[in-house]
Amino acid sequence: MQSKLYLRFVYGAALVAIAAPVFAQDTGSPSAQSNAVSSSEAESTAVQATLDPIRVSAPRSAQDDAREKLDLRAGGTSVIGAEEFEDSRATTLSDVLIFAPGVVAQTRHGEETRLSIRGSGIQRGFQLRGIQLYQDGIPLNFADGAGDFQSIDPLALEFVEIWRGANALEYGASTLGGAVNFVTPTGQTSAPVATRLDAGSFGQRRVNLQAGGAQGNLDGFLNLSLGEQDGWRDQSATRATRASANVGHRISDSLEARLYLNYVDSELELPGALTLAQTNDDPEQAASRYSELNASNDYEMGRAALRFTWAPVENAEITTSVFYSERDRHHPTIFGILDQDARNMGVDVRGVFDFAETDAARRLVVGVTGAQYLADEDRYSNSDGQRGTYRGRTELDGRTYTTYAEYSHGLSDTLTIQAGAQFTRADRTLDNLSSPTQSYDKSFYGLSPKLGVLYEISDADQVFANISRSFEPAPFGEARVLPDLPLPDAQEATTFEIGWRRRVSGVNIEAAAYYSTIDNEFLALVDEDGASLGTTNADATVHRGFEFGASFPLSETVALKASYTWNDFRFDDDASFGNNNLAGVPPHILNARLSWAPVSWLTVSPVVEWRGGKTWIDHANTVNDNGHALLHLGVSGNLFEKAEWFVDARNLTDEAYVSSTLVRDNVNGADSASYFPGDPRSVFAGIRFRW
């Protein structure tokens, strides 16, 4: 890969290291130092005194604040803390989000993950669509709506916020799936020094180094991960270097600036999907020609973001963020080679104003976001994994402008009405220099209103309901003009949601049910080899589901955590598919973990993963996968005060199963190359030190 982005990150990280102390120094509080006296002085001035009892309470964490913030939403939300996944393999988003209700996170192979919330982008065979990703509240997706996960380092996360559906309006997201915000530590919340070493099956080995600290008005955090895995299938090796840094400066009591830097150098081999017969016969094999043509998705990315947080008065906060990223992508497939040079840039301004004078809510959120995505794509034939005949260039220019507002008004201390709306303009310009008839220049406009109600039954219980609209133009990867296929219209939906949550004495329960009627849902079309034939719109579809998550102690040493998601996605009197189920989604998803911690040096955690019902391979509902049940076992504990260890054993019964599938329109009952075999029995272990 090219080295220019690496050098830029190194220069930026050096500035971070110079600007902020890396190691925290415990010099004591200023008051303690100023009041310190020598022993002789203490002896000469000693007096007897009786002190009033002092009440000590644990300080609130950023994760506590995030959960409280999300509980103000009249809709389904979740917070996943790093403690939920750090004592595990923690290499993919499916490891991170396994206990997030409403989230479908399936590992295809290696670090490649398929992510969907409420059916968003479930048919997309690559990257992501239908969910807005953020890092520390700053947009990660490209301006055309597409996103990927290779830049996310699970070991560099403090917690994850999940805003399902239109509940992400507070961040300006208007897609069907909502938003996921990955929150990283700062020098104020991280350990001074931390390191993790882990290794395991399929040749996995990884080292993670972190350092952070605060001094005066400055704080800084650095993270570096080096990892690789040989993969259990042919042509499935991965290698990644991920580095990130942030430095914050408290300029005044009301103004803070924070700079974020990220660098990723990732190589991801692609083994491809197999037929069911191939999966049963030899699941380790790569799909036909994938090894010979070195199918892979390799890229180098650098990203910088600068955020200013200004609180001019006590109950007002205005956040301004500017962000820029570059990505160089080399993507050999069995159909050719794509070389992509992409830039993404934007600005986001968001204000939160609290007018409440009593316990009744009076809160206004307003914001505006503008972003642009520019990319040059050169295409070649694939000659044994090398660039062959030049096939032409495509130039992309995608721009998205969003304005949003939401107001929460308490009719009483316990009843709050929330009303908001978002207006989106999305411009898509594609110049196909070799095939001008496939070029286009089109703008999409959408208004997405929302109305919700939140009622506090008690200090521990809330119920909520909302109705909302969502709007999503197709990203460039699916917006193609072909002779028999026009450019797809924007996907729009109306969603009804009701739910309940309970937070009390270590008990956390959340449940939500929703019903979405969708116009122009994107249907991705592929041929028998999995090659994209473009994207079209369905006439009408319905998504409905139930999401449940719970965690609570059963005793002083035993705790239970579980999530369950029911998915029912169907066509609605479609001309081709009638009322069939949409393909690609398991109807039932259950994950449960029972943790037993008799002593500090030992925690035993069996985990059950169940996928029930028929996952249809095609929209015609002629072939399906029957799901699976897996048993995992985690064992972890403290070695001593500053060291922790873990062993993560996966698929203990060595079950042969399908982890994910491709989506097709109609395979006529035939066995197609649509299956990604799941990992066999495996073991991963690691040790973590914090100073």
Coordinates of N, CA and C in Angstrom, one line a residue, residues 35 52 76 127 164 242 294 364 375 379 387 405 438 491 502 564 611-612 653:
N35 N -2.1 22.6 51.1 CA -2.4 22.5 52.6 C -1.4 21.5 53.2
D52 N -17.8 15.5 60.9 CA -19.1 15.0 60.5 C -18.9 13.8 59.6
G76 N -36.3 3.1 21.0 CA -35.3 2.0 21.4 C -33.9 2.5 21.2
Q127 N -19.6 -3.9 2.3 CA -19.7 -2.7 3.1 C -21.0 -2.6 3.9
R164 N -31.7 3.1 17.5 CA -32.4 2.3 16.5 C -33.5 3.1 15.8
R242 N -3.9 -0.6 13.1 CA -4.8 0.5 13.4 C -4.2 1.4 14.4
N294 N -6.6 -13.9 -6.4 CA -6.3 -13.2 -5.2 C -7.4 -12.2 -4.8
L364 N -34.3 21.4 23.4 CA -34.2 21.6 21.9 C -32.9 21.2 21.4
A375 N -14.4 10.5 -5.4 CA -13.6 9.3 -5.7 C -13.3 9.2 -7.1
R379 N -10.6 0.8 -13.3 CA -11.0 -0.6 -13.4 C -10.1 -1.3 -14.4
R387 N -3.1 -6.4 -12.2 CA -3.8 -5.6 -13.2 C -3.6 -6.0 -14.6
A405 N -34.1 19.2 13.6 CA -34.4 19.8 14.8 C -35.4 18.9 15.6
Q438 N -23.9 5.5 -19.1 CA -24.1 5.0 -17.7 C -23.8 6.1 -16.7
Q491 N -35.3 5.2 -1.0 CA -36.1 4.3 -0.1 C -36.7 5.2 1.0
R502 N -36.5 -0.7 31.9 CA -36.5 -0.7 33.4 C -35.0 -0.6 33.8
Y564 N -32.7 -10.8 22.6 CA -33.5 -11.6 21.6 C -34.1 -10.6 20.6
R611 N -29.8 -19.2 16.3 CA -30.5 -18.6 15.1 C -31.6 -19.6 14.7
G612 N -32.8 -19.2 14.9 CA -33.9 -20.1 14.6 C -34.8 -19.7 13.4
T653 N -19.0 -27.5 20.5 CA -19.4 -28.8 19.9 C -19.0 -29.0 18.5

